[in-house]
Amino acid sequence: MSSAGEGLSRPLPEQVRLHVVELASQVLGSMPQAVTPAPLRGIARFDPRKRARLGGAPIAAQLETDKKFRELVAETLAASWPELVESLAEGVVPPAAEPVLV
């Protein structure tokens, strides 16, 4: 999962965008404060159930503008789902994979 393809040609579908923000909010909650992007430090202290809901817009904005944060989230997800990431890197979509996750 690299950010080699910087920028999207169109916005993400809403369900996918919400899922990406939810995953990023989980990563944000586990980041040490020293590496947490300054605009998200307050949000990182939110209760996990509220972090994506209340901090969704700033998290999405940070993902869009902060390559380092985006890469950290991608690396964390790659470590969580190595088989899925490996398959997708090879251009193979596993038949049982959740479409929103893919």
N, CA and C atoms as an extended XYZ file, in Angstrom:
306
Properties=species:S:1:pos:R:3:atomname:S:1:resname:S:1:resid:I:1 pbc="F F F"
N         0.836       -1.162        0.000 N   MET     1
C         0.000        0.000        0.000 CA  MET     1
C         0.881        1.224        0.000 C   MET     1
N         1.122        1.757       -1.127 N   SER     2
C         1.914        2.972       -1.172 CA  SER     2
C         1.051        4.107       -1.644 C   SER     2
N         1.557        5.277       -1.468 N   SER     3
C         0.824        6.441       -1.930 CA  SER     3
C         1.401        6.913       -3.247 C   SER     3
N         1.895        5.978       -4.056 N   ALA     4
C         2.482        6.306       -5.340 CA  ALA     4
C         1.478        6.972       -6.253 C   ALA     4
N         0.233        6.563       -6.190 N   GLY     5
C        -0.804        7.159       -7.017 CA  GLY     5
C        -1.439        8.336       -6.300 C   GLY     5
N        -0.633        9.334       -5.943 N   GLU     6
C        -1.131       10.480       -5.190 CA  GLU     6
C        -2.339       11.085       -5.887 C   GLU     6
N        -3.357       11.340       -5.111 N   GLY     7
C        -4.554       11.988       -5.639 CA  GLY     7
C        -5.468       10.994       -6.323 C   GLY     7
N        -6.754       11.231       -6.178 N   LEU     8
C        -7.748       10.384       -6.808 CA  LEU     8
C        -8.387       11.148       -7.953 C   LEU     8
N        -8.809       10.419       -8.968 N   SER     9
C        -9.466       11.071      -10.095 CA  SER     9
C       -10.894       11.470       -9.753 C   SER     9
N       -11.451       10.868       -8.688 N   ARG    10
C       -12.810       11.201       -8.256 CA  ARG    10
C       -12.921       10.908       -6.772 C   ARG    10
N       -13.911       11.500       -6.114 N   PRO    11
C       -14.059       11.243       -4.672 CA  PRO    11
C       -14.398        9.778       -4.389 C   PRO    11
N       -14.024        9.341       -3.201 N   LEU    12
C       -14.389        7.988       -2.782 CA  LEU    12
C       -15.894        7.906       -2.565 C   LEU    12
N       -16.489        6.757       -2.849 N   PRO    13
C       -17.907        6.580       -2.482 CA  PRO    13
C       -18.060        6.789       -0.976 C   PRO    13
N       -19.181        7.329       -0.553 N   GLU    14
C       -19.386        7.696        0.847 CA  GLU    14
C       -19.134        6.539        1.806 C   GLU    14
N       -19.619        5.349        1.498 N   GLN    15
C       -19.429        4.202        2.388 CA  GLN    15
C       -17.939        3.866        2.527 C   GLN    15
N       -17.198        3.976        1.437 N   VAL    16
C       -15.761        3.699        1.463 CA  VAL    16
C       -15.046        4.789        2.260 C   VAL    16
N       -15.417        6.059        2.036 N   ARG    17
C       -14.804        7.169        2.761 CA  ARG    17
C       -15.008        7.004        4.269 C   ARG    17
N       -16.210        6.652        4.680 N   LEU    18
C       -16.494        6.456        6.103 CA  LEU    18
C       -15.653        5.321        6.684 C   LEU    18
N       -15.480        4.257        5.906 N   HIS    19
C       -14.682        3.120        6.370 CA  HIS    19
C       -13.206        3.519        6.499 C   HIS    19
N       -12.702        4.265        5.538 N   VAL    20
C       -11.308        4.719        5.586 CA  VAL    20
C       -11.091        5.603        6.812 C   VAL    20
N       -12.014        6.517        7.063 N   VAL    21
C       -11.901        7.392        8.233 CA  VAL    21
C       -11.967        6.575        9.521 C   VAL    21
N       -12.832        5.581        9.571 N   GLU    22
C       -12.933        4.717       10.754 CA  GLU    22
C       -11.612        3.984       10.998 C   GLU    22
N       -11.029        3.423        9.949 N   LEU    23
C        -9.755        2.721       10.090 CA  LEU    23
C        -8.655        3.685       10.519 C   LEU    23
N        -8.617        4.865        9.923 N   ALA    24
C        -7.611        5.863       10.293 CA  ALA    24
C        -7.796        6.315       11.737 C   ALA    24
N        -9.035        6.401       12.190 N   SER    25
C        -9.279        6.819       13.574 CA  SER    25
C        -8.774        5.771       14.551 C   SER    25
N        -8.855        4.505       14.180 N   GLN    26
C        -8.321        3.438       15.023 CA  GLN    26
C        -6.806        3.544       15.124 C   GLN    26
N        -6.158        3.796       13.996 N   VAL    27
C        -4.705        3.966       13.976 CA  VAL    27
C        -4.331        5.199       14.804 C   VAL    27
N        -5.067        6.275       14.630 N   LEU    28
C        -4.806        7.517       15.346 CA  LEU    28
C        -4.819        7.294       16.854 C   LEU    28
N        -5.752        6.504       17.328 N   GLY    29
C        -5.854        6.239       18.757 CA  GLY    29
C        -4.686        5.460       19.326 C   GLY    29
N        -3.942        4.769       18.476 N   SER    30
C        -2.812        3.966       18.949 CA  SER    30
C        -1.460        4.639       18.707 C   SER    30
N        -1.483        5.821       18.105 N   MET    31
C        -0.232        6.516       17.788 CA  MET    31
C         0.323        7.231       19.019 C   MET    31
N         1.651        7.211       19.184 N   PRO    32
C         2.247        8.017       20.250 CA  PRO    32
C         2.018        9.506       19.932 C   PRO    32
N         1.820       10.315       20.957 N   GLN    33
C         1.523       11.731       20.735 CA  GLN    33
C         2.621       12.420       19.937 C   GLN    33
N         3.865       11.998       20.106 N   ALA    34
C         4.977       12.639       19.409 CA  ALA    34
C         4.868       12.530       17.888 C   ALA    34
N         4.228       11.474       17.384 N   VAL    35
C         4.095       11.306       15.935 CA  VAL    35
C         2.685       11.591       15.436 C   VAL    35
N         1.789       11.908       16.357 N   THR    36
C         0.417       12.248       15.975 CA  THR    36
C         0.416       13.623       15.325 C   THR    36
N        -0.190       13.769       14.139 N   PRO    37
C        -0.255       15.092       13.510 CA  PRO    37
C        -0.901       16.104       14.465 C   PRO    37
N        -0.310       17.272       14.564 N   ALA    38
C        -0.770       18.301       15.503 CA  ALA    38
C        -2.278       18.577       15.417 C   ALA    38
N        -2.860       18.688       14.201 N   PRO    39
C        -4.295       18.974       14.151 CA  PRO    39
C        -5.184       17.852       14.705 C   PRO    39
N        -4.605       16.669       14.894 N   LEU    40
C        -5.405       15.521       15.342 CA  LEU    40
C        -5.128       15.114       16.786 C   LEU    40
N        -4.263       15.828       17.475 N   ARG    41
C        -3.897       15.416       18.840 CA  ARG    41
C        -5.086       15.424       19.783 C   ARG    41
N        -5.937       16.414       19.696 N   GLY    42
C        -7.126       16.459       20.544 CA  GLY    42
C        -8.091       15.340       20.213 C   GLY    42
N        -8.248       15.058       18.940 N   ILE    43
C        -9.151       13.997       18.481 CA  ILE    43
C        -8.638       12.633       18.915 C   ILE    43
N        -7.329       12.460       18.937 N   ALA    44
C        -6.738       11.177       19.336 CA  ALA    44
C        -7.113       10.812       20.770 C   ALA    44
N        -7.424       11.815       21.593 N   ARG    45
C        -7.795       11.550       22.986 CA  ARG    45
C        -9.273       11.204       23.148 C   ARG    45
N       -10.060       11.343       22.081 N   PHE    46
C       -11.487       11.006       22.151 CA  PHE    46
C       -11.665        9.523       22.451 C   PHE    46
N       -12.796        9.193       23.016 N   ASP    47
C       -13.196        7.811       23.198 CA  ASP    47
C       -13.209        7.148       21.817 C   ASP    47
N       -12.714        5.910       21.701 N   PRO    48
C       -12.656        5.261       20.384 CA  PRO    48
C       -13.981        5.264       19.619 C   PRO    48
N       -15.091        5.136       20.329 N   ARG    49
C       -16.392        5.109       19.653 CA  ARG    49
C       -16.760        6.465       19.058 C   ARG    49
N       -16.189        7.524       19.604 N   LYS    50
C       -16.530        8.870       19.142 CA  LYS    50
C       -15.495        9.460       18.185 C   LYS    50
N       -14.304        8.879       18.162 N   ARG    51
C       -13.200        9.463       17.401 CA  ARG    51
C       -13.547        9.662       15.933 C   ARG    51
N       -14.045        8.638       15.244 N   ALA    52
C       -14.359        8.757       13.815 CA  ALA    52
C       -15.595        9.608       13.598 C   ALA    52
N       -16.561        9.474       14.489 N   ARG    53
C       -17.821       10.202       14.314 CA  ARG    53
C       -17.624       11.698       14.519 C   ARG    53
N       -16.952       12.077       15.587 N   LEU    54
C       -16.782       13.493       15.890 CA  LEU    54
C       -15.568       14.117       15.203 C   LEU    54
N       -14.579       13.303       14.896 N   GLY    55
C       -13.364       13.825       14.269 CA  GLY    55
C       -13.208       13.428       12.822 C   GLY    55
N       -14.293       12.956       12.210 N   GLY    56
C       -14.206       12.448       10.841 CA  GLY    56
C       -13.689       13.446        9.822 C   GLY    56
N       -14.199       14.661        9.862 N   ALA    57
C       -13.774       15.665        8.869 CA  ALA    57
C       -12.291       16.012        9.007 C   ALA    57
N       -11.791       16.295       10.218 N   PRO    58
C       -10.358       16.573       10.333 CA  PRO    58
C        -9.480       15.367        9.989 C   PRO    58
N        -9.939       14.173       10.336 N   ILE    59
C        -9.163       12.968        9.988 CA  ILE    59
C        -9.105       12.816        8.472 C   ILE    59
N       -10.235       12.978        7.797 N   ALA    60
C       -10.263       12.882        6.334 CA  ALA    60
C        -9.367       13.940        5.701 C   ALA    60
N        -9.415       15.150        6.227 N   ALA    61
C        -8.573       16.230        5.691 CA  ALA    61
C        -7.091       15.910        5.881 C   ALA    61
N        -6.749       15.366        7.038 N   GLN    62
C        -5.348       15.017        7.299 CA  GLN    62
C        -4.894       13.888        6.371 C   GLN    62
N        -5.741       12.906        6.143 N   LEU    63
C        -5.405       11.829        5.213 CA  LEU    63
C        -5.150       12.381        3.817 C   LEU    63
N        -5.944       13.361        3.427 N   GLU    64
C        -5.812       13.924        2.086 CA  GLU    64
C        -4.549       14.760        1.922 C   GLU    64
N        -4.135       15.457        2.975 N   THR    65
C        -3.033       16.413        2.831 CA  THR    65
C        -1.704       15.968        3.425 C   THR    65
N        -1.702       14.950        4.270 N   ASP    66
C        -0.495       14.551        5.001 CA  ASP    66
C        -0.021       13.173        4.541 C   ASP    66
N         0.958       13.177        3.663 N   LYS    67
C         1.460       11.924        3.093 CA  LYS    67
C         1.996       10.984        4.173 C   LYS    67
N         2.699       11.519        5.154 N   LYS    68
C         3.275       10.685        6.210 CA  LYS    68
C         2.175        9.989        7.023 C   LYS    68
N         1.122       10.727        7.385 N   PHE    69
C         0.001       10.138        8.119 CA  PHE    69
C        -0.677        9.070        7.267 C   PHE    69
N        -0.898        9.372        5.989 N   ARG    70
C        -1.537        8.425        5.073 CA  ARG    70
C        -0.710        7.146        4.972 C   ARG    70
N         0.602        7.280        4.865 N   GLU    71
C         1.475        6.106        4.771 CA  GLU    71
C         1.481        5.300        6.063 C   GLU    71
N         1.441        5.981        7.210 N   LEU    72
C         1.397        5.285        8.489 CA  LEU    72
C         0.111        4.477        8.620 C   LEU    72
N        -0.998        5.060        8.220 N   VAL    73
C        -2.272        4.339        8.244 CA  VAL    73
C        -2.195        3.140        7.299 C   VAL    73
N        -1.659        3.343        6.101 N   ALA    74
C        -1.547        2.249        5.124 CA  ALA    74
C        -0.658        1.122        5.650 C   ALA    74
N         0.455        1.473        6.280 N   GLU    75
C         1.361        0.456        6.835 CA  GLU    75
C         0.679       -0.344        7.947 C   GLU    75
N        -0.079        0.340        8.770 N   THR    76
C        -0.784       -0.332        9.862 CA  THR    76
C        -1.819       -1.300        9.313 C   THR    76
N        -2.546       -0.860        8.282 N   LEU    77
C        -3.548       -1.729        7.673 CA  LEU    77
C        -2.891       -2.918        6.974 C   LEU    77
N        -1.746       -2.677        6.332 N   ALA    78
C        -1.030       -3.766        5.667 CA  ALA    78
C        -0.577       -4.813        6.684 C   ALA    78
N        -0.188       -4.361        7.875 N   ALA    79
C         0.220       -5.295        8.923 CA  ALA    79
C        -0.989       -6.060        9.478 C   ALA    79
N        -2.153       -5.421        9.457 N   SER    80
C        -3.366       -6.059        9.983 CA  SER    80
C        -3.947       -7.089        9.024 C   SER    80
N        -3.864       -6.818        7.731 N   TRP    81
C        -4.434       -7.704        6.709 CA  TRP    81
C        -3.382       -8.019        5.639 C   TRP    81
N        -2.289       -8.705        6.016 N   PRO    82
C        -1.206       -8.929        5.054 CA  PRO    82
C        -1.626       -9.740        3.825 C   PRO    82
N        -2.479      -10.740        4.018 N   GLU    83
C        -2.882      -11.567        2.873 CA  GLU    83
C        -3.703      -10.750        1.875 C   GLU    83
N        -4.607       -9.938        2.382 N   LEU    84
C        -5.433       -9.104        1.512 CA  LEU    84
C        -4.570       -8.102        0.763 C   LEU    84
N        -3.674       -7.440        1.461 N   VAL    85
C        -2.807       -6.438        0.832 CA  VAL    85
C        -1.917       -7.086       -0.217 C   VAL    85
N        -1.375       -8.257        0.090 N   GLU    86
C        -0.514       -8.962       -0.861 CA  GLU    86
C        -1.305       -9.344       -2.115 C   GLU    86
N        -2.503       -9.859       -1.932 N   SER    87
C        -3.345      -10.226       -3.083 CA  SER    87
C        -3.654       -9.010       -3.949 C   SER    87
N        -4.032       -7.912       -3.303 N   LEU    88
C        -4.361       -6.698       -4.055 CA  LEU    88
C        -3.145       -6.137       -4.785 C   LEU    88
N        -1.971       -6.224       -4.155 N   ALA    89
C        -0.740       -5.765       -4.805 CA  ALA    89
C        -0.438       -6.587       -6.053 C   ALA    89
N        -0.858       -7.851       -6.039 N   GLU    90
C        -0.664       -8.726       -7.196 CA  GLU    90
C        -1.787       -8.577       -8.214 C   GLU    90
N        -2.766       -7.733       -7.898 N   GLY    91
C        -3.881       -7.507       -8.815 CA  GLY    91
C        -4.996       -8.523       -8.703 C   GLY    91
N        -5.008       -9.271       -7.610 N   VAL    92
C        -6.021      -10.299       -7.391 CA  VAL    92
C        -6.936       -9.867       -6.247 C   VAL    92
N        -8.233       -9.829       -6.518 N   VAL    93
C        -9.201       -9.511       -5.475 CA  VAL    93
C        -9.768      -10.825       -4.955 C   VAL    93
N        -9.512      -11.138       -3.678 N   PRO    94
C       -10.048      -12.388       -3.128 CA  PRO    94
C       -11.578      -12.393       -3.212 C   PRO    94
N       -12.161      -13.509       -3.622 N   PRO    95
C       -13.606      -13.560       -3.818 CA  PRO    95
C       -14.421      -13.283       -2.552 C   PRO    95
N       -13.902      -13.591       -1.391 N   ALA    96
C       -14.654      -13.396       -0.148 CA  ALA    96
C       -14.364      -12.042        0.513 C   ALA    96
N       -13.540      -11.218       -0.131 N   ALA    97
C       -13.175       -9.935        0.469 CA  ALA    97
C       -14.359       -8.967        0.471 C   ALA    97
N       -14.491       -8.243        1.556 N   GLU    98
C       -15.541       -7.242        1.676 CA  GLU    98
C       -15.272       -6.117        0.667 C   GLU    98
N       -16.198       -5.816       -0.213 N   PRO    99
C       -15.973       -4.806       -1.256 CA  PRO    99
C       -15.560       -3.441       -0.716 C   PRO    99
N       -16.128       -3.007        0.387 N   VAL   100
C       -15.782       -1.701        0.943 CA  VAL   100
C       -14.346       -1.698        1.432 C   VAL   100
N       -13.890       -2.812        2.002 N   LEU   101
C       -12.522       -2.917        2.475 CA  LEU   101
C       -11.532       -2.921        1.322 C   LEU   101
N       -11.880       -3.610        0.253 N   VAL   102
C       -11.004       -3.676       -0.916 CA  VAL   102
C       -10.898       -2.299       -1.540 C   VAL   102
